[in-house]
Amino acid sequence: MNSLSDALHGLTVDILKQLLANFSDAKAVTRKDLLVAALLDEMSDTGLPRVWAMLDPCQQLAVREAAYDVQGRFDGKRFAAQYGQVPRFHHPGKSGSQRGPMNVLNLFLFEHDGSILLPAQLRLRVAAFCPAPAPNFLTSLAALPEPEQPAQDDEGDAPPLTQRNTAPDALYEVVAMLRMVDQKRISVSDKTRMPGVTALRAIEGKLANGDFYDATADCADADQQIGAIKPVAWPLLLQASGLAELHGSKLGLTPAGIKALQAPPADVLRGIWRKWLSSTMFDEFNRVDAIKGQKGKGRLTPVAARRAIVGQFLQDCPAARWVEVDELGRFMRAEGAPLAVAKDPWSLYLEDPNYGALAYTDDEWDIFERRYLLCVLFEYCATLGMIDLAYRSPHDARPRFQDLWGGQGMSFLSRYDGLMHVRLTELGAYCLGLSPSYTAPAQAASCTLSVSASLQIGVTHGSLSAEDVLLLENWASRDSASLWRLDREKTMLAVERGHDTAQLAAFLQSRDSQPLPVQVEGFLRTCNKQGKAMRVLGTSVLIECVDAGTADLIAEHKDTAALCMRAGKRHLAVLQSREDKFRQAVRMLGYGIAQ
């Protein structure tokens, strides 16, 4: 839409009359061309300041937003998110009427092909005398706000916030989870890939500081238990990132997972985040299980696009400062984030598909996008140590949904409703690519050890930290609460996986005032050498020859000798990567390989 004249000619005579009626001194006319001419005169260079003054501050701000938009577009939803108000396009109506005649805002903003636009020529004129509106800004806090004190007639105190600093836990837990998977201690469903009750309990027992909520805590609503968060997230994240896969009914490590055991935990967490972003193995919105009907085809938008948008806006959060989750959501809406969850809200419902359809809501963002954002932040970003959390119980934390049919008997729509503030961690900045490197804070020794010539490790003062236990479990067996013994099989397995015994030696020496016994040094040196005595070159194909003479000929011939090796009198071993070349070579010698 280029000119104001074109925009006005596109309106009906009735609308043009409404617009001209805003000017009490205007001459009454009825023909369309005369109405357009009169309105163009009011909007001339001399008349424009007068018309501008007829706009209230909110209306002026709406026009300024459109004037400085590249396409001259006014987006009502973005405007409402940024300013908390919407401009009026009509005068107040008479008693019982929803709205009255059109006001002068309609001489600036016009509907065109489903959008509201400021004509290009008029946009230049407005921008010439109006400064650009202030940019959208994400508000953050250096410290969490003090809890509000209840009024004298209120009962009870304001719900307390629980603060969790997640990075130290994640750095420990990612190694602990990989170890559990390596030991085949996590069972998951072959259909949903979700852990069962037994696996959830086992995982929770390995968490650094437990789950975010106490699973055993009493719940006022027996039908709405909060349930597990971290114990669900870890198996899903490890599978989505390609570090774990299903071996029968239990998870096992993939080759990438085995390599991750010897990689720095921060690098593993960053890799998990990046792989998870593009994975389509599961849709985390399904975890908002009070919303029914999600399993139908085409009812939700593609999950990878949603994750990417959340990750993009997480980068706008300043490190080490608290951001209210609702403020982050407001900022996203004001920026026009295309975060859409429900493709068909009529098929999504609470309790009953006939009465509880969620398309009846007047705020789809609150039901779908806000709950999705809470889920991603609470269950996945926090589990990976990317954000610190401030949260309360989800019960009645965000009760607006209770006005919907089917919501009256529920105290929360999602187990994540209690999340109030997040704070981007240094680890999170590294995972998001905002920082080029990450150095974990140095951990002070929590105990002293005594290492004996018999390969025993005793705790003589203090107690082992969770990280210390995790390290020792890689090399030693536990005899009692304070006594460990270096284990040859575990040590050899650790060396096979790429660990170096120097790491263990440094740990032991840093906690023992005496030099390591020569027997222990010899044990570690021998294991480190013998653990690398062999290596896997690749998968081979075993070929049986008809007789020993044929095997001799092929094994010694100049065209095939480099492609195979003897594996007995009549057998040859061929690397799978060389099988095609070997087959071609033996055919040239006049031999074939039967299947």
XYZ file of C-alpha atoms in Angstrom:
595
model
C 0.000 0.000 0.000
C 1.792 3.076 -1.267
C -0.429 6.165 -0.985
C -3.090 7.466 1.384
C -5.288 8.218 -1.613
C -5.280 4.567 -2.700
C -6.069 3.476 0.854
C -9.008 5.856 1.152
C -10.434 4.891 -2.233
C -10.500 1.298 -0.985
C -12.970 2.183 1.800
C -16.741 2.241 1.555
C -18.730 5.480 1.513
C -20.157 4.688 4.947
C -16.664 4.368 6.477
C -15.482 7.528 4.739
C -18.439 9.422 6.221
C -17.542 8.112 9.687
C -13.979 9.344 9.283
C -14.973 12.792 7.990
C -17.423 13.177 10.899
C -14.395 13.417 13.213
C -13.876 16.983 11.897
C -16.665 19.233 13.106
C -15.746 22.019 10.705
C -15.685 19.799 7.631
C -18.279 20.407 4.915
C -20.814 17.592 4.617
C -20.482 15.715 1.332
C -21.863 12.368 0.139
C -20.047 11.449 -3.073
C -17.086 9.134 -2.631
C -14.636 11.244 -4.621
C -15.544 14.326 -2.609
C -15.245 12.420 0.687
C -11.766 11.210 -0.280
C -10.740 14.714 -1.373
C -11.944 16.201 1.927
C -10.049 13.631 3.999
C -6.878 14.112 1.928
C -7.149 17.839 2.635
C -7.396 17.140 6.374
C -4.287 14.930 6.092
C -2.270 17.445 4.032
C 1.071 18.779 5.226
C -0.673 21.670 6.980
C -3.488 19.577 8.410
C -1.489 16.540 9.555
C -0.279 18.112 12.871
C -3.915 18.826 13.803
C -4.990 15.264 13.085
C -1.968 13.926 14.969
C -2.990 15.941 18.015
C -6.411 14.268 17.914
C -4.747 10.908 18.667
C -4.300 9.863 22.282
C -0.787 8.753 23.430
C -1.520 5.059 22.849
C -2.788 5.714 19.328
C 0.223 7.892 18.549
C 2.500 5.130 19.758
C 0.731 2.630 17.485
C 1.300 4.889 14.457
C 4.948 5.414 15.409
C 5.464 1.640 15.636
C 4.085 1.261 12.113
C 6.059 4.235 10.813
C 9.345 2.638 11.823
C 8.432 -0.875 10.746
C 10.153 -1.915 7.514
C 6.814 -2.835 5.920
C 4.748 -0.247 7.743
C 2.918 -3.018 9.564
C 1.061 -2.628 12.852
C 0.929 -5.895 14.819
C -1.715 -5.675 17.536
C -0.514 -8.728 19.449
C 3.084 -7.536 19.542
C 1.957 -4.048 20.552
C -0.177 -5.403 23.404
C 2.711 -7.590 24.619
C 5.172 -4.709 24.621
C 2.979 -1.953 26.066
C 0.239 -3.796 27.927
C -2.516 -1.893 26.097
C -4.145 -1.689 22.658
C -5.131 1.413 20.681
C -8.806 2.236 20.114
C -9.948 2.330 16.478
C -13.508 3.400 17.375
C -15.181 5.983 19.524
C -17.016 4.684 22.596
C -20.387 3.318 21.585
C -23.770 4.251 22.892
C -25.333 2.365 25.785
C -25.485 -1.325 24.896
C -23.248 -0.893 21.855
C -19.808 -2.482 21.723
C -18.208 0.290 19.690
C -19.061 3.560 18.031
C -17.947 5.219 14.777
C -14.355 5.053 13.551
C -11.923 7.591 14.955
C -9.012 9.339 13.203
C -6.581 6.452 13.894
C -8.186 4.877 10.824
C -6.726 7.675 8.700
C -3.277 6.273 9.473
C -3.732 2.517 9.803
C -5.651 0.556 7.161
C -6.595 -3.094 6.805
C -4.988 -4.622 3.712
C -4.739 -8.341 2.815
C -5.175 -9.416 6.423
C -2.680 -6.900 7.815
C -2.925 -3.405 9.270
C -0.610 -1.055 7.386
C 0.491 2.572 7.358
C 0.709 3.712 3.682
C 4.295 4.141 2.542
C 4.081 7.861 1.667
C 2.337 8.659 4.933
C 4.913 6.579 6.783
C 7.688 8.867 5.564
C 5.755 11.971 6.614
C 5.080 10.618 10.128
C 8.693 9.499 10.587
C 9.854 13.008 9.641
C 8.388 14.563 12.805
C 8.095 11.602 15.193
C 11.068 9.894 16.859
C 11.346 6.132 16.726
C 9.667 4.316 19.635
C 11.896 2.848 22.334
C 13.067 -0.671 21.445
C 11.634 -3.697 23.166
C 13.669 -4.420 26.286
C 13.984 -7.552 28.410
C 13.860 -6.573 32.072
C 16.194 -8.461 34.407
C 17.090 -8.339 38.102
C 20.392 -8.613 39.946
C 18.648 -10.393 42.822
C 15.327 -12.127 43.340
C 12.544 -9.865 44.604
C 11.649 -10.014 48.269
C 8.485 -12.044 48.920
C 5.365 -9.912 49.180
C 3.916 -9.602 52.651
C 0.236 -10.574 52.882
C -2.327 -7.955 53.766
C -3.672 -7.952 57.309
C -6.921 -9.616 56.279
C -5.170 -12.276 54.184
C -4.556 -15.711 55.598
C -1.157 -17.382 55.360
C 2.141 -16.182 53.985
C 3.156 -15.577 50.377
C 4.297 -18.824 48.750
C 8.063 -19.130 49.229
C 10.430 -19.448 46.286
C 12.959 -22.262 46.092
C 16.239 -21.307 44.428
C 18.316 -23.969 42.683
C 21.754 -23.383 41.187
C 21.849 -26.114 38.582
C 25.279 -26.087 36.891
C 27.216 -28.013 39.594
C 24.479 -30.655 39.680
C 24.430 -31.042 35.896
C 28.216 -31.423 35.634
C 28.047 -34.288 38.114
C 24.792 -35.856 36.932
C 25.655 -36.143 33.250
C 28.573 -38.426 34.176
C 26.469 -40.346 36.694
C 23.718 -40.902 34.118
C 26.185 -42.097 31.480
C 27.593 -44.550 34.025
C 24.099 -45.821 34.848
C 23.380 -46.362 31.171
C 26.751 -48.083 30.715
C 25.820 -50.447 33.550
C 22.398 -51.156 31.967
C 20.550 -49.809 34.978
C 17.873 -47.736 33.193
C 14.863 -49.468 31.632
C 12.645 -47.564 29.217
C 9.572 -48.345 27.160
C 10.325 -49.454 23.610
C 7.403 -47.305 22.388
C 7.614 -44.082 24.390
C 11.322 -44.366 25.385
C 10.217 -43.132 28.812
C 11.606 -44.644 32.035
C 9.298 -46.681 34.252
C 8.697 -46.297 37.986
C 11.678 -48.451 38.988
C 14.033 -46.587 36.661
C 12.757 -43.221 37.906
C 13.574 -44.180 41.481
C 17.023 -45.452 40.510
C 17.805 -42.233 38.624
C 16.540 -40.033 41.444
C 18.848 -41.864 43.819
C 21.824 -40.794 41.690
C 20.902 -37.104 41.409
C 23.245 -34.688 43.148
C 20.556 -32.944 45.190
C 17.418 -34.829 44.308
C 14.664 -33.793 41.946
C 13.208 -30.282 41.920
C 10.160 -31.423 43.889
C 9.879 -34.074 46.583
C 8.004 -36.982 45.035
C 6.974 -38.219 48.482
C 5.487 -34.910 49.647
C 1.787 -34.858 50.459
C -0.447 -33.397 47.792
C -3.736 -31.675 48.590
C -5.178 -32.891 45.293
C -4.712 -36.647 45.157
C -5.456 -36.673 41.425
C -2.656 -34.204 40.586
C 0.748 -35.388 41.674
C 3.661 -33.291 40.425
C 5.736 -36.323 39.473
C 9.317 -36.582 38.329
C 11.128 -33.944 36.269
C 14.869 -34.618 36.172
C 14.544 -38.437 36.222
C 12.369 -38.173 33.104
C 14.559 -35.611 31.356
C 17.899 -37.414 31.612
C 17.011 -40.641 29.723
C 15.190 -38.641 27.044
C 18.087 -36.213 26.621
C 20.661 -39.007 26.391
C 18.605 -40.807 23.740
C 17.793 -37.665 21.762
C 21.474 -36.697 21.688
C 22.576 -40.115 20.398
C 24.572 -41.001 23.520
C 22.225 -43.840 24.536
C 20.062 -46.311 22.668
C 17.722 -49.154 23.486
C 19.377 -52.531 24.091
C 16.457 -54.830 24.686
C 14.477 -53.195 27.486
C 17.408 -51.200 28.880
C 19.439 -48.277 27.659
C 23.045 -48.820 26.614
C 25.746 -46.450 25.473
C 26.360 -45.804 21.804
C 29.964 -45.344 20.563
C 29.392 -41.596 21.003
C 28.208 -42.235 24.551
C 31.337 -44.233 25.348
C 33.469 -41.334 24.098
C 31.408 -38.931 26.201
C 32.492 -40.769 29.353
C 36.010 -39.437 28.923
C 35.084 -35.973 27.619
C 34.814 -32.859 29.814
C 31.275 -32.816 31.275
C 30.636 -29.249 30.057
C 31.376 -30.319 26.476
C 29.048 -33.301 26.853
C 26.245 -31.063 28.126
C 26.756 -28.630 25.249
C 26.644 -31.514 22.772
C 23.453 -32.870 24.339
C 21.756 -29.462 24.055
C 22.719 -29.037 20.408
C 21.637 -32.538 19.412
C 18.401 -32.276 21.378
C 17.442 -29.103 19.513
C 17.066 -30.992 16.244
C 15.823 -34.322 17.577
C 12.266 -35.411 16.768
C 12.292 -38.518 18.962
C 9.688 -37.050 21.324
C 7.661 -33.896 21.876
C 8.116 -32.443 25.353
C 4.719 -30.742 25.188
C 3.277 -34.227 25.769
C 4.566 -33.806 29.324
C 1.783 -31.253 29.838
C -0.400 -34.294 30.252
C -3.520 -32.486 31.479
C -4.017 -31.352 27.873
C -5.567 -34.293 26.061
C -5.787 -35.118 22.362
C -2.129 -34.461 21.549
C -1.436 -37.810 19.897
C -3.528 -37.184 16.812
C -1.640 -36.467 13.612
C -1.213 -32.808 12.717
C -2.464 -31.426 16.027
C 0.856 -29.924 17.150
C 3.475 -27.951 15.248
C 6.943 -29.448 14.516
C 8.895 -29.669 17.749
C 12.369 -28.805 16.426
C 11.211 -25.356 15.264
C 9.733 -24.644 18.700
C 12.929 -25.628 20.501
C 15.009 -23.442 18.209
C 12.881 -20.388 19.032
C 13.186 -20.934 22.788
C 16.947 -21.401 22.403
C 17.189 -18.238 20.325
C 15.439 -16.081 22.928
C 17.304 -17.711 25.794
C 20.379 -16.067 24.286
C 18.799 -12.675 24.989
C 18.803 -13.357 28.734
C 21.744 -11.587 30.386
C 24.081 -13.968 32.200
C 23.983 -13.992 36.001
C 20.766 -11.926 36.175
C 17.280 -13.127 37.034
C 14.544 -12.893 34.414
C 10.909 -13.458 35.269
C 9.520 -16.199 33.037
C 6.415 -14.151 32.251
C 8.666 -11.229 31.280
C 10.595 -13.504 28.926
C 7.300 -14.590 27.386
C 6.194 -10.967 27.016
C 9.500 -10.082 25.372
C 9.150 -12.969 22.941
C 5.631 -11.947 21.940
C 6.650 -8.325 21.533
C 9.495 -9.429 19.268
C 7.080 -11.454 17.159
C 8.542 -14.836 18.037
C 6.771 -17.439 15.855
C 6.355 -19.808 18.798
C 3.208 -21.735 17.934
C 2.377 -25.054 19.616
C -1.196 -25.970 18.701
C -1.897 -26.482 15.022
C -5.486 -27.561 15.728
C -6.653 -26.216 19.132
C -10.150 -27.606 18.546
C -8.765 -31.131 18.900
C -6.943 -30.367 22.176
C -9.024 -30.367 25.331
C -9.354 -30.695 29.097
C -11.212 -33.783 30.313
C -13.874 -33.957 27.564
C -13.323 -33.383 23.814
C -16.900 -32.129 23.326
C -16.953 -29.497 26.051
C -13.344 -28.848 27.007
C -11.889 -27.863 23.623
C -9.087 -25.384 24.228
C -9.995 -23.318 21.183
C -12.575 -21.692 23.470
C -9.828 -19.924 25.426
C -9.343 -16.204 24.920
C -5.592 -16.537 25.503
C -3.999 -19.371 23.557
C -0.524 -18.117 24.506
C -1.206 -18.774 28.189
C -2.484 -22.295 27.551
C -0.038 -23.492 24.896
C 3.035 -21.330 24.383
C 3.545 -20.312 28.024
C 3.205 -23.928 29.205
C 5.601 -25.106 26.504
C 8.144 -22.444 27.476
C 7.878 -23.443 31.145
C 8.402 -27.103 30.247
C 11.505 -26.516 28.119
C 13.080 -24.240 30.711
C 12.265 -26.326 33.784
C 12.692 -29.881 32.530
C 15.462 -29.578 29.941
C 17.450 -26.327 30.257
C 17.614 -26.586 34.048
C 18.474 -30.291 33.989
C 21.413 -29.470 31.699
C 22.583 -26.752 34.106
C 21.950 -23.925 31.643
C 19.683 -21.874 33.903
C 19.269 -21.446 37.641
C 15.706 -21.575 38.914
C 13.425 -19.814 41.361
C 10.150 -21.702 41.740
C 7.306 -22.615 44.062
C 4.714 -25.348 44.150
C 2.722 -25.477 40.893
C -0.568 -25.772 42.795
C -2.633 -22.639 42.064
C 0.476 -20.822 40.817
C -1.115 -19.931 37.465
C -4.862 -20.410 37.966
C -6.250 -18.544 34.968
C -6.888 -21.800 33.091
C -9.370 -22.798 35.804
C -11.983 -20.592 34.117
C -12.078 -23.061 31.224
C -14.453 -26.014 31.127
C -12.677 -28.938 32.762
C -10.163 -26.748 34.578
C -12.235 -26.098 37.694
C -11.158 -29.282 39.441
C -7.451 -28.864 38.685
C -4.907 -26.959 40.759
C -2.306 -26.772 37.980
C -2.255 -27.224 34.223
C 1.360 -28.406 34.147
C 3.858 -29.556 36.746
C 6.017 -26.622 35.615
C 3.488 -23.900 36.565
C 5.490 -22.952 39.668
C 8.540 -21.729 37.733
C 8.796 -17.962 38.246
C 12.362 -16.793 37.480
C 15.375 -18.106 35.581
C 19.010 -17.018 35.488
C 21.365 -17.901 32.638
C 24.471 -19.637 33.994
C 28.015 -19.492 32.648
C 27.528 -23.113 31.609
C 24.348 -22.096 29.802
C 26.166 -19.311 27.966
C 28.728 -21.902 26.843
C 26.042 -24.358 25.675
C 24.290 -21.575 23.743
C 27.526 -20.525 22.033
C 27.635 -17.145 23.798
C 30.960 -18.025 25.468
C 33.857 -19.731 23.663
C 34.888 -21.849 26.660
C 33.835 -22.937 30.115
C 35.910 -23.648 33.195
C 34.191 -25.404 36.059
C 34.842 -23.877 39.497
C 37.599 -25.655 41.398
C 36.281 -28.012 44.051
C 37.996 -27.947 47.428
C 38.940 -31.345 48.825
C 36.208 -32.552 51.161
C 38.252 -35.305 52.833
C 41.696 -36.818 53.335
C 42.628 -40.327 52.188
C 45.131 -42.983 53.082
C 46.332 -45.182 50.202
C 48.016 -48.455 51.232
C 50.311 -50.897 49.436
C 47.467 -53.442 49.437
C 45.584 -51.139 47.005
C 43.148 -50.045 49.698
C 41.871 -46.461 49.874
C 40.582 -45.329 53.256
C 38.790 -42.123 54.204
C 40.651 -40.819 57.249
C 38.976 -37.434 57.686
C 35.818 -35.811 56.346
C 33.670 -37.487 53.733
C 33.764 -38.060 50.002
C 31.753 -35.650 47.889
C 29.366 -36.954 45.241
C 31.987 -36.111 42.594
C 34.654 -38.002 44.546
C 32.446 -41.093 44.803
C 31.706 -40.909 41.091
C 35.416 -40.811 40.273
C 36.338 -43.677 42.602
C 33.507 -45.858 41.287
C 35.270 -45.741 37.922
C 38.408 -47.409 39.318
C 37.645 -49.101 42.622
C 35.173 -51.328 44.463
C 33.620 -50.242 47.725
C 34.276 -52.472 50.732
C 32.541 -50.255 53.314
C 31.373 -46.699 53.890
C 34.959 -45.460 54.293
C 37.032 -48.149 52.572
C 37.647 -48.750 48.863
C 39.935 -51.122 46.958
C 41.454 -50.562 43.524
C 39.836 -53.018 41.141
C 41.855 -54.383 38.206
C 38.818 -55.138 36.016
C 37.271 -51.695 36.579
C 40.612 -49.992 36.007
C 41.234 -51.896 32.787
C 37.725 -51.043 31.571
C 38.298 -47.369 32.361
C 41.584 -47.376 30.413
C 39.867 -49.141 27.505
C 37.290 -46.329 27.481
C 40.061 -43.742 27.129
C 40.633 -42.683 30.755
C 44.199 -42.265 31.957
C 45.345 -43.566 35.326
C 47.194 -40.270 35.802
C 43.798 -38.708 36.604
C 43.265 -41.194 39.452
C 46.857 -40.845 40.689
C 46.514 -37.049 40.860
C 43.236 -37.376 42.768
C 44.703 -39.796 45.320
C 47.912 -37.827 45.782
C 46.018 -34.557 46.328
C 44.184 -36.099 49.285
C 46.999 -38.176 50.836
C 49.882 -36.420 52.600
C 52.183 -39.410 51.927
C 53.584 -40.389 48.495
C 51.645 -43.133 46.751
C 53.036 -46.612 47.586
C 55.221 -48.091 44.845
C 52.772 -51.014 44.607
C 49.949 -48.619 43.751
C 52.082 -46.745 41.223
C 53.081 -50.072 39.658
C 49.452 -51.210 39.537
C 48.365 -48.028 37.792
C 51.317 -48.080 35.404
C 50.687 -51.720 34.435
C 46.953 -51.205 33.946
C 47.549 -48.090 31.872
C 49.937 -49.992 29.589
C 48.106 -53.302 29.317
C 44.721 -51.606 28.969
C 45.970 -50.204 25.652
C 47.716 -53.408 24.509
C 45.141 -54.020 21.779
C 42.802 -51.885 19.743
C 39.857 -52.486 17.464
C 40.619 -51.866 13.800
C 37.135 -52.572 12.558
C 34.506 -55.222 11.956
C 35.720 -58.182 9.901
C 34.079 -60.793 7.701
C 35.226 -64.410 8.255
C 35.552 -66.306 4.987
C 35.938 -70.077 4.774
C 37.908 -71.473 1.811
C 37.171 -74.830 0.211
C 40.609 -76.136 1.255
C 43.899 -75.022 2.795
C 45.567 -74.696 -0.609
C 43.033 -72.116 -1.792
C 43.476 -70.211 1.459
C 47.272 -70.225 0.982
C 47.036 -68.986 -2.597
C 44.711 -66.061 -1.774
C 46.538 -65.095 1.413
C 49.892 -64.967 -0.393
C 48.915 -63.563 -3.805
C 50.202 -60.044 -4.457
C 46.714 -58.734 -5.363
C 44.926 -60.084 -2.279
C 47.563 -60.420 0.459
C 47.053 -56.843 1.687
C 43.264 -57.263 1.794
C 43.036 -60.279 4.128
C 44.814 -62.216 6.852
C 44.906 -65.854 7.906
C 42.477 -67.002 10.586
C 43.234 -70.743 10.592
C 44.103 -73.296 7.906
C 41.026 -72.686 5.728
C 39.817 -69.282 6.969
C 40.557 -65.686 5.991
C 39.550 -62.517 7.838
C 38.663 -59.450 5.769
C 37.862 -56.035 7.182
C 34.287 -55.106 6.348
C 35.490 -51.832 4.853
C 37.640 -53.797 2.380
C 35.167 -56.538 1.539
C 34.127 -55.149 -1.844
C 37.751 -54.727 -2.974
C 38.570 -58.245 -1.767
C 35.636 -59.785 -3.666
C 36.664 -57.997 -6.845
C 40.288 -59.109 -6.453
C 39.508 -62.806 -5.882
C 37.201 -62.831 -8.917
C 40.170 -61.668 -11.002
C 41.992 -64.738 -9.657
C 39.108 -66.938 -10.763
C 37.416 -67.503 -7.407
C 33.984 -66.573 -6.101
C 32.465 -66.206 -2.619
C 29.146 -67.977 -2.077
C 26.599 -66.439 0.257
